[in-house]
CSV table of C-alpha atoms (C1' of nucleotides) in Angstrom, one decimal:
chain,number,residue,atom,x,y,z
N,1363,MET,CA,-0.1,0.0,0.0
N,1364,LYS,CA,3.0,2.3,0.1
N,1365,ASN,CA,3.8,4.6,-2.7
N,1366,THR,CA,7.6,5.4,-2.6
N,1367,ARG,CA,7.4,7.3,-6.0
N,1368,GLY,CA,4.8,9.7,-4.7
N,1369,GLU,CA,6.7,10.1,-1.5
N,1370,ILE,CA,10.0,10.9,-3.3
N,1371,ILE,CA,8.2,13.5,-5.2
N,1372,ARG,CA,6.5,15.0,-2.1
N,1373,ILE,CA,9.9,15.1,-0.2
N,1374,ALA,CA,11.8,16.5,-3.1
N,1375,ASP,CA,9.0,19.3,-3.5
N,1376,ASP,CA,9.6,20.2,0.2
N,1377,LEU,CA,13.4,20.1,-0.2
N,1378,ILE,CA,13.4,22.4,-3.2
N,1379,ARG,CA,11.1,24.9,-1.5
N,1380,THR,CA,12.8,25.0,1.7
N,1381,ARG,CA,16.4,24.6,0.7
N,1382,GLY,CA,16.6,25.1,-3.1
N,1383,TYR,CA,17.2,22.8,-6.0
N,1384,ASN,CA,21.0,22.9,-6.1
N,1385,ALA,CA,21.1,22.4,-2.2
N,1386,PHE,CA,19.4,19.0,-2.0
N,1387,SER,CA,20.7,15.6,-2.9
N,1388,TYR,CA,19.2,12.1,-3.4
N,1389,THR,CA,20.7,11.1,0.0
N,1390,ASP,CA,18.5,13.6,1.7
N,1391,ILE,CA,15.6,12.1,0.3
N,1392,SER,CA,16.5,8.4,0.8
N,1393,LYS,CA,17.4,9.1,4.4
N,1394,GLN,CA,13.9,10.4,5.2
N,1395,LEU,CA,12.5,7.3,3.5
N,1396,ASN,CA,15.0,4.8,5.1
N,1397,ILE,CA,16.1,3.5,1.6
N,1398,LYS,CA,19.4,4.0,-0.1
N,1399,ASN,CA,20.0,6.6,-2.8
N,1400,ALA,CA,20.2,4.1,-5.5
N,1401,ALA,CA,16.7,3.1,-5.0
N,1402,VAL,CA,15.7,6.9,-5.6
N,1403,HIS,CA,17.6,6.6,-9.0
N,1404,TYR,CA,15.4,3.6,-9.8
N,1405,TYR,CA,12.4,5.9,-9.9
N,1406,PHE,CA,14.1,9.0,-11.4
N,1407,PRO,CA,17.4,8.2,-13.1
N,1408,ALA,CA,18.5,11.8,-13.3
N,1409,LYS,CA,17.9,14.6,-10.7
N,1410,SER,CA,16.3,16.7,-13.6
N,1411,ASP,CA,13.8,13.8,-14.1
N,1412,LEU,CA,12.8,14.2,-10.5
N,1413,GLY,CA,12.8,18.1,-10.7
N,1414,THR,CA,10.5,17.9,-13.8
N,1415,GLU,CA,8.1,15.5,-12.0
N,1416,VAL,CA,7.9,17.9,-9.0
N,1417,ILE,CA,6.9,20.8,-11.3
N,1418,ARG,CA,4.4,18.7,-13.0
N,1419,PHE,CA,2.9,17.8,-9.6
N,1420,ARG,CA,2.6,21.3,-8.8
N,1421,ILE,CA,0.8,22.0,-12.2
N,1422,SER,CA,-1.7,19.1,-11.4
N,1423,ASP,CA,-2.2,20.3,-7.9
N,1424,PHE,CA,-3.1,23.8,-9.3
N,1425,HIS,CA,-5.5,22.5,-11.8
N,1426,GLN,CA,-7.3,20.5,-9.3
N,1427,ARG,CA,-7.3,23.5,-6.8
N,1428,VAL,CA,-8.7,26.2,-9.2
N,1429,GLN,CA,-11.2,23.7,-10.7
N,1430,SER,CA,-12.7,23.3,-7.1
N,1431,TRP,CA,-13.1,27.1,-7.0
N,1432,ASP,CA,-14.8,27.2,-10.4
N,1433,THR,CA,-18.3,28.2,-9.3
N,1434,LEU,CA,-17.1,30.9,-6.7
N,1435,PRO,CA,-17.2,34.6,-7.3
N,1436,TYR,CA,-14.2,36.1,-9.0
N,1437,ASP,CA,-13.3,37.9,-5.9
N,1438,GLN,CA,-13.5,34.9,-3.8
N,1439,GLN,CA,-11.3,33.0,-6.3
N,1440,LEU,CA,-8.5,35.6,-5.9
N,1441,VAL,CA,-8.8,35.5,-2.1
N,1442,ASN,CA,-8.3,31.8,-2.2
N,1443,TRP,CA,-5.3,32.0,-4.4
N,1444,ILE,CA,-3.9,34.5,-1.9
N,1445,THR,CA,-4.6,32.4,1.2
N,1446,TYR,CA,-3.2,29.4,-0.5
N,1447,HIS,CA,0.3,31.1,-0.6
N,1448,GLN,CA,-0.1,32.3,3.0
N,1449,HIS,CA,-0.4,28.6,4.3
N,1450,LYS,CA,3.2,28.2,3.4
N,1451,LYS,CA,4.4,30.7,5.9
N,1452,GLU,CA,4.7,28.5,9.0
N,1453,ASN,CA,7.6,26.7,7.8
N,1454,LYS,CA,8.9,29.6,5.8
N,1455,CYS,CA,9.0,27.7,2.5
N,1456,VAL,CA,8.4,29.5,-0.8
N,1457,CYS,CA,6.5,28.5,-4.1
N,1458,ILE,CA,8.1,26.4,-6.7
N,1459,LEU,CA,8.4,29.3,-8.9
N,1460,GLY,CA,10.3,31.4,-6.3
N,1461,ALA,CA,12.7,28.7,-5.7
N,1462,LEU,CA,13.4,27.8,-9.1
N,1463,ALA,CA,13.3,31.1,-11.1
N,1464,PRO,CA,16.6,32.5,-9.5
N,1465,VAL,CA,18.6,29.2,-10.7
N,1466,TYR,CA,16.8,28.9,-14.1
N,1467,ASP,CA,20.0,29.1,-16.0
N,1468,THR,CA,21.5,26.1,-14.2
N,1469,LEU,CA,18.4,23.8,-15.0
N,1470,GLN,CA,18.2,21.2,-17.6
N,1471,GLU,CA,16.0,22.1,-20.7
N,1472,ASN,CA,13.2,19.7,-19.5
N,1473,MET,CA,12.9,21.6,-16.2
N,1474,GLN,CA,13.1,25.0,-17.8
N,1475,THR,CA,10.2,24.1,-20.2
N,1476,GLU,CA,8.0,22.8,-17.5
N,1477,LEU,CA,8.7,25.8,-15.3
N,1478,GLY,CA,7.7,28.2,-18.2
N,1479,ARG,CA,4.6,26.1,-18.8
N,1480,PHE,CA,3.6,26.5,-15.2
N,1481,SER,CA,4.1,30.2,-15.0
N,1482,ASN,CA,2.0,30.7,-18.1
N,1483,ILE,CA,-0.6,28.5,-16.7
N,1484,ILE,CA,-0.9,30.4,-13.5
N,1485,LEU,CA,-0.8,33.8,-15.2
N,1486,GLU,CA,-3.4,32.9,-17.9
N,1487,TRP,CA,-5.7,31.9,-15.1
N,1488,LEU,CA,-5.1,34.9,-13.0
N,1489,ILE,CA,-5.6,37.1,-16.0
N,1490,ASP,CA,-8.9,35.4,-17.0
N,1491,ILE,CA,-10.5,35.9,-13.4
N,1492,LEU,CA,-9.2,39.4,-13.2
N,1493,ALA,CA,-10.6,40.3,-16.7
N,1494,LYS,CA,-14.0,38.8,-16.0
N,1495,GLY,CA,-14.2,40.4,-12.5
N,1496,LYS,CA,-13.5,43.6,-14.0
N,1497,GLN,CA,-16.2,43.2,-16.6
N,1498,SER,CA,-18.7,42.1,-14.0
N,1499,GLY,CA,-17.8,45.1,-11.8
N,1500,ILE,CA,-16.3,43.2,-9.0
N,1501,PHE,CA,-12.9,44.5,-9.5
N,1502,ASN,CA,-11.9,48.1,-10.4
N,1503,TYR,CA,-8.1,48.1,-10.8
N,1504,LYS,CA,-7.0,50.5,-13.4
N,1505,GLU,CA,-4.2,48.7,-15.3
N,1506,SER,CA,-4.8,45.8,-18.0
N,1507,PRO,CA,-5.6,42.6,-16.7
N,1508,ARG,CA,-2.2,41.3,-17.7
N,1509,ALA,CA,-0.5,44.0,-15.8
N,1510,LYS,CA,-2.5,43.4,-12.7
N,1511,ALA,CA,-2.0,39.6,-12.8
N,1512,TYR,CA,1.9,40.3,-13.0
N,1513,LEU,CA,1.6,42.5,-10.0
N,1514,VAL,CA,-0.5,40.1,-7.9
N,1515,GLN,CA,1.7,37.0,-8.7
N,1516,SER,CA,4.9,39.0,-8.3
N,1517,SER,CA,3.7,40.2,-4.9
N,1518,LEU,CA,2.7,36.9,-3.6
N,1519,LEU,CA,5.9,35.2,-4.9
N,1520,ALA,CA,8.1,37.9,-3.3
N,1521,ALA,CA,6.2,38.0,-0.1
N,1522,LEU,CA,7.1,34.4,0.6
N,1523,LEU,CA,10.8,35.3,-0.1
N,1524,LEU,CA,11.0,38.4,2.0
N,1525,ASN,CA,9.2,36.4,4.8
N,1526,LYS,CA,12.3,34.2,5.0
N,1527,VAL,CA,14.8,37.3,5.6
N,1528,LEU,CA,12.6,39.7,7.6
N,1529,ASP,CA,11.1,39.4,11.0
N,1530,ASP,CA,8.0,41.4,10.1
N,1531,ASP,CA,4.9,39.7,8.6
N,1532,VAL,CA,5.3,40.9,5.1
N,1533,PHE,CA,2.4,38.7,3.7
N,1534,GLN,CA,-0.3,40.4,5.6
N,1535,ALA,CA,0.6,43.9,4.3
N,1536,ILE,CA,0.9,42.6,0.8
N,1537,GLN,CA,-2.4,40.7,1.0
N,1538,ASN,CA,-4.1,43.9,2.2
N,1539,SER,CA,-2.5,45.9,-0.8
N,1540,ILE,CA,-3.6,43.5,-3.4
N,1541,LEU,CA,-7.2,43.4,-2.3
N,1542,MET,CA,-7.4,47.1,-1.5
N,1543,GLN,CA,-7.1,47.0,-5.4
L,281,MET,CA,47.4,48.7,-10.3
L,282,LYS,CA,45.1,45.6,-10.3
L,283,ASN,CA,42.7,44.8,-7.6
L,284,THR,CA,42.1,41.1,-7.5
L,285,ARG,CA,40.0,41.1,-4.3
L,286,GLY,CA,37.7,43.7,-5.9
L,287,GLU,CA,37.5,41.7,-9.0
L,288,ILE,CA,36.7,38.6,-7.1
L,289,ILE,CA,33.7,40.2,-5.3
L,290,ARG,CA,32.6,41.6,-8.6
L,291,ILE,CA,32.5,38.1,-10.4
L,292,ALA,CA,31.0,36.4,-7.4
L,293,ASP,CA,28.2,39.0,-7.4
L,294,ASP,CA,27.7,38.4,-11.0
L,295,LEU,CA,27.6,34.6,-10.5
L,296,ILE,CA,25.3,34.7,-7.5
L,297,ARG,CA,22.8,36.8,-9.4
L,298,THR,CA,22.9,34.8,-12.8
L,299,ARG,CA,23.3,31.1,-11.3
L,300,GLY,CA,22.7,31.3,-7.7
L,301,TYR,CA,24.9,30.9,-4.6
L,302,ASN,CA,24.8,27.2,-4.5
L,303,ALA,CA,25.6,26.7,-8.3
L,304,PHE,CA,29.0,28.6,-8.5
L,305,SER,CA,32.4,27.5,-7.3
L,306,TYR,CA,35.7,29.1,-6.5
L,307,THR,CA,37.1,27.5,-9.7
L,308,ASP,CA,34.4,29.5,-11.8
L,309,ILE,CA,35.9,32.6,-10.6
L,310,SER,CA,39.5,31.7,-10.7
L,311,LYS,CA,39.1,30.7,-14.3
L,312,GLN,CA,37.9,34.3,-15.3
L,313,LEU,CA,40.8,35.9,-13.5
L,314,ASN,CA,43.3,33.3,-14.9
L,315,ILE,CA,44.5,32.5,-11.5
L,316,LYS,CA,44.2,29.2,-9.4
L,317,ASN,CA,41.3,28.5,-7.0
L,318,ALA,CA,43.8,28.5,-3.9
L,319,ALA,CA,44.4,32.2,-4.8
L,320,VAL,CA,40.8,33.1,-4.2
L,321,HIS,CA,41.0,31.2,-0.9
L,322,TYR,CA,43.8,33.5,0.0
L,323,TYR,CA,41.5,36.5,-0.1
L,324,PHE,CA,38.3,34.6,1.1
L,325,PRO,CA,39.2,31.6,3.1
L,326,ALA,CA,35.5,30.2,3.3
L,327,LYS,CA,32.8,30.7,0.6
L,328,SER,CA,30.6,32.3,3.3
L,329,ASP,CA,33.4,34.9,3.7
L,330,LEU,CA,33.0,35.9,0.0
L,331,GLY,CA,29.2,35.6,0.1
L,332,THR,CA,29.1,38.2,3.0
L,333,GLU,CA,31.5,40.6,1.3
L,334,VAL,CA,29.4,40.4,-1.8
L,335,ILE,CA,26.4,41.4,0.4
L,336,ARG,CA,28.3,44.3,1.9
L,337,PHE,CA,29.4,45.4,-1.4
L,338,ARG,CA,25.7,45.7,-2.4
L,339,ILE,CA,24.9,47.6,0.9
L,340,SER,CA,27.6,50.0,0.1
L,341,ASP,CA,26.6,50.5,-3.5
L,342,PHE,CA,23.0,51.2,-2.3
L,343,HIS,CA,24.2,53.8,0.2
L,344,GLN,CA,26.2,55.5,-2.4
L,345,ARG,CA,23.3,55.4,-5.0
L,346,VAL,CA,20.5,56.8,-2.8
L,347,GLN,CA,22.8,59.4,-1.3
L,348,SER,CA,23.4,60.7,-4.9
L,349,TRP,CA,19.6,61.1,-5.1
L,350,ASP,CA,19.2,62.9,-1.9
L,351,THR,CA,18.0,66.2,-3.4
L,352,LEU,CA,15.6,64.9,-5.9
L,353,PRO,CA,12.0,64.9,-5.4
L,354,TYR,CA,10.5,61.9,-3.8
L,355,ASP,CA,8.8,60.5,-6.9
L,356,GLN,CA,11.9,60.9,-8.9
L,357,GLN,CA,13.8,59.0,-6.1
L,358,LEU,CA,11.3,56.2,-6.6
L,359,VAL,CA,11.4,56.2,-10.4
L,360,ASN,CA,15.2,55.9,-10.0
L,361,TRP,CA,15.0,52.9,-7.7
L,362,ILE,CA,12.7,51.2,-10.2
L,363,THR,CA,14.8,52.0,-13.2
L,364,TYR,CA,17.9,50.8,-11.4
L,365,HIS,CA,16.3,47.4,-11.2
L,366,GLN,CA,15.3,47.5,-14.8
L,367,HIS,CA,19.0,47.7,-15.8
L,368,LYS,CA,19.6,44.2,-14.8
L,369,LYS,CA,17.1,42.9,-17.5
L,370,GLU,CA,19.5,42.4,-20.4
L,371,ASN,CA,21.5,39.7,-18.9
L,372,LYS,CA,18.5,38.5,-16.9
L,373,CYS,CA,20.2,38.5,-13.8
L,374,VAL,CA,18.2,39.1,-10.5
L,375,CYS,CA,19.1,41.2,-7.5
L,376,ILE,CA,20.9,39.9,-4.6
L,377,LEU,CA,17.9,39.6,-2.4
L,378,GLY,CA,16.0,37.6,-5.1
L,379,ALA,CA,19.0,35.2,-5.5
L,380,LEU,CA,19.7,34.6,-1.9
L,381,ALA,CA,16.4,34.6,0.0
L,382,PRO,CA,15.2,31.3,-1.5
L,383,VAL,CA,18.3,29.4,-0.1
L,384,TYR,CA,18.3,31.4,3.2
L,385,ASP,CA,18.2,28.4,5.4
L,386,THR,CA,21.3,26.9,3.6
L,387,LEU,CA,23.4,30.0,4.3
L,388,GLN,CA,26.0,30.5,7.2
L,389,GLU,CA,24.8,32.7,10.0
L,390,ASN,CA,27.2,35.6,9.0
L,391,MET,CA,25.4,35.7,5.5
L,392,GLN,CA,22.0,35.4,6.9
L,393,THR,CA,22.7,38.4,9.2
L,394,GLU,CA,24.2,40.6,6.4
L,395,LEU,CA,21.2,39.7,4.2
L,396,GLY,CA,18.7,40.6,6.8
L,397,ARG,CA,20.5,43.9,7.4
L,398,PHE,CA,20.3,44.8,3.6
L,399,SER,CA,16.5,44.0,3.4
L,400,ASN,CA,16.1,46.3,6.4
L,401,ILE,CA,18.1,49.0,5.1
L,402,ILE,CA,16.5,49.2,1.6
L,403,LEU,CA,12.9,49.0,3.1
L,404,GLU,CA,13.6,51.7,5.7
L,405,TRP,CA,14.8,53.9,2.8
L,406,LEU,CA,11.7,53.0,0.8
L,407,ILE,CA,9.4,53.7,3.7
L,408,ASP,CA,11.0,57.0,4.4
L,409,ILE,CA,10.7,58.4,1.0
L,410,LEU,CA,7.1,56.9,0.4
L,411,ALA,CA,6.0,58.5,4.0
L,412,LYS,CA,7.5,61.9,3.1
L,413,GLY,CA,6.1,61.9,-0.5
L,414,LYS,CA,2.8,61.1,0.9
L,415,GLN,CA,2.9,63.9,3.4
L,416,SER,CA,3.9,66.3,0.8
L,417,GLY,CA,1.3,65.5,-1.5
L,418,ILE,CA,3.3,63.7,-4.3
L,419,PHE,CA,2.2,60.2,-3.7
L,420,ASN,CA,-1.5,59.2,-2.8
L,421,TYR,CA,-1.5,55.5,-2.1
L,422,LYS,CA,-3.8,54.3,0.5
L,423,GLU,CA,-2.1,51.8,2.4
L,424,SER,CA,0.6,52.4,5.2
L,425,PRO,CA,4.0,53.6,3.9
L,426,ARG,CA,5.3,50.1,5.2
L,427,ALA,CA,2.6,48.2,3.4
L,428,LYS,CA,3.4,50.1,0.2
L,429,ALA,CA,7.1,49.6,0.6
L,430,TYR,CA,6.7,45.9,0.9
L,431,LEU,CA,4.4,45.9,-2.2
L,432,VAL,CA,7.0,48.0,-4.3
L,433,GLN,CA,10.0,46.0,-3.2
L,434,SER,CA,8.3,42.6,-3.7
L,435,SER,CA,7.1,43.6,-7.2
L,436,LEU,CA,10.6,44.7,-8.3
L,437,LEU,CA,12.2,41.7,-6.8
L,438,ALA,CA,9.8,39.3,-8.4
L,439,ALA,CA,9.7,40.9,-11.8
L,440,LEU,CA,13.3,40.1,-12.2
L,441,LEU,CA,12.6,36.5,-11.4
L,442,LEU,CA,9.5,36.2,-13.8
L,443,ASN,CA,11.6,37.8,-16.5
L,444,LYS,CA,13.9,34.8,-16.4
L,445,VAL,CA,11.1,32.3,-17.0
L,446,LEU,CA,8.5,34.2,-19.0
L,447,ASP,CA,9.0,35.6,-22.6
L,448,ASP,CA,6.9,38.7,-22.0
L,449,ASP,CA,8.3,41.9,-20.5
L,450,VAL,CA,7.1,41.6,-16.9
L,451,PHE,CA,9.0,44.6,-15.7
L,452,GLN,CA,7.3,47.2,-18.0
L,453,ALA,CA,3.9,46.2,-16.7
L,454,ILE,CA,5.0,46.1,-13.0
L,455,GLN,CA,6.6,49.4,-13.4
L,456,ASN,CA,3.4,51.0,-14.8
L,457,SER,CA,1.4,49.4,-11.9
L,458,ILE,CA,3.6,50.8,-9.2
L,459,LEU,CA,3.7,54.3,-10.5
L,460,MET,CA,0.1,54.4,-11.4
L,461,GLN,CA,-0.1,54.4,-7.5
S,234,DG,C1',12.1,-2.6,-5.8
S,235,DT,C1',15.9,-2.3,-3.0
S,236,DC,C1',20.4,-3.5,-2.1
S,237,DT,C1',25.8,-3.3,-2.4
S,238,DA,C1',29.6,-1.8,-4.7
S,239,DT,C1',31.8,1.0,-7.5
S,240,DA,C1',32.9,4.8,-10.8
S,241,DT,C1',33.8,9.6,-11.7
S,242,DG,C1',33.8,14.1,-10.9
S,243,DT,C1',33.5,18.3,-8.2
S,244,DT,C1',33.7,21.1,-4.2
S,245,DG,C1',35.6,23.7,-0.4
S,246,DA,C1',39.6,23.8,1.6
S,247,DT,C1',44.8,23.5,3.6
S,248,DA,C1',50.1,23.1,3.6
S,249,DG,C1',53.9,24.5,2.2
S,250,DA,C1',57.1,26.1,-1.9
S,251,DC,C1',58.3,30.2,-4.7
B,212,DG,C1',50.1,36.8,-3.7
B,213,DT,C1',50.0,33.0,-6.4
B,214,DC,C1',51.5,28.5,-7.1
B,215,DT,C1',51.5,23.1,-6.9
B,216,DA,C1',49.8,19.3,-4.4
B,217,DT,C1',46.7,17.3,-2.0
B,218,DC,C1',42.7,16.2,1.0
B,219,DA,C1',38.3,14.5,2.6
B,220,DA,C1',33.6,14.8,1.7
B,221,DC,C1',29.9,14.7,-1.2
B,222,DA,C1',27.0,14.3,-5.5
B,223,DT,C1',25.3,12.0,-9.3
B,224,DA,C1',25.1,8.4,-11.2
B,225,DT,C1',25.5,3.0,-13.1
B,226,DA,C1',25.9,-2.4,-12.9
B,227,DG,C1',24.5,-6.2,-11.3
B,228,DA,C1',23.0,-9.1,-7.1
B,229,DC,C1',18.9,-10.6,-4.2
DNA sequence: GTCTATATGTTGATAGAC
DNA sequence: GTCTATCAACATATAGAC
């Protein structure tokens, strides 16, 4: 009944988001599972194979999540997306985009491609609800939906990063600014 | 007339901001300078010593820069700070905060301390010009100066990260949003 | 599917000569 | 200040046994 492959992805996701892609090894994962690092290579021959799967896991999680919000008002969907990020605050881990974007140039091509895909998926979704919400009068920001989406996603991503370095609660302030419009 | 120590810091700064702290080695630096990696250890015995000096270099550069803007109107100082970030776009390198924050937990204590100091220095400066500019009527944002400063700095930092992953010009959109108020 | 064993390279660092 | 030489530790795998 155990799912080693799934566990590996979950642990790798956590390690990438707390310590960074270039700061974890297969041994870090195998220790947590009480197996040898060769066993991890059985599932993911190369580290970039694992990295790619972690991003795909995040994409799939994203799809599931926003789909479950499908019938909610647009402003509530935006609040949910903000709150989803806040949940990561306790252990101070960042989102996969914030973890991988700074080392983009060091990543294998398959990881770069998948990361680009994920960014576009998130932004297209954000642009969509921001545009529809503006049409329906729920939102009244002044920029284009695309510019607003960039601002929202940038703020959320960086709030998690700054939270690691600063003592203050950056997230709360950012959240208010976004919703204030 | 050559300044090897200074060159090392400059190259390290560039490597950290284009590839990340955990993805460069002393050999990367020594190759660029046509010396051996042992020579780099002469100046900076441990990698964290070098990392700490790079952050201090950035702090000192920041001080010089904002001091030279001292007599400008507050809105012009803000524009300069935004534009300063945009300059890094060509080679797609990020700011030192965006590069180091995601791997904060893997850094030695001296680097963590120095990075925290830098973040606070930047934010206190931003809060100051945002507060004074609001008092004098140049700015009319609705949040507290601190919340607005968090939003501005987050946006700038993340715009550089997203620019690495996305094809679109994230920076331009962000810049407009910030200044629109 | 997990193991042992092994290969191969890189990294961060030190000792001592020039 | 820079070099050569050397180091232990670790990372990223691969081969083949169980």
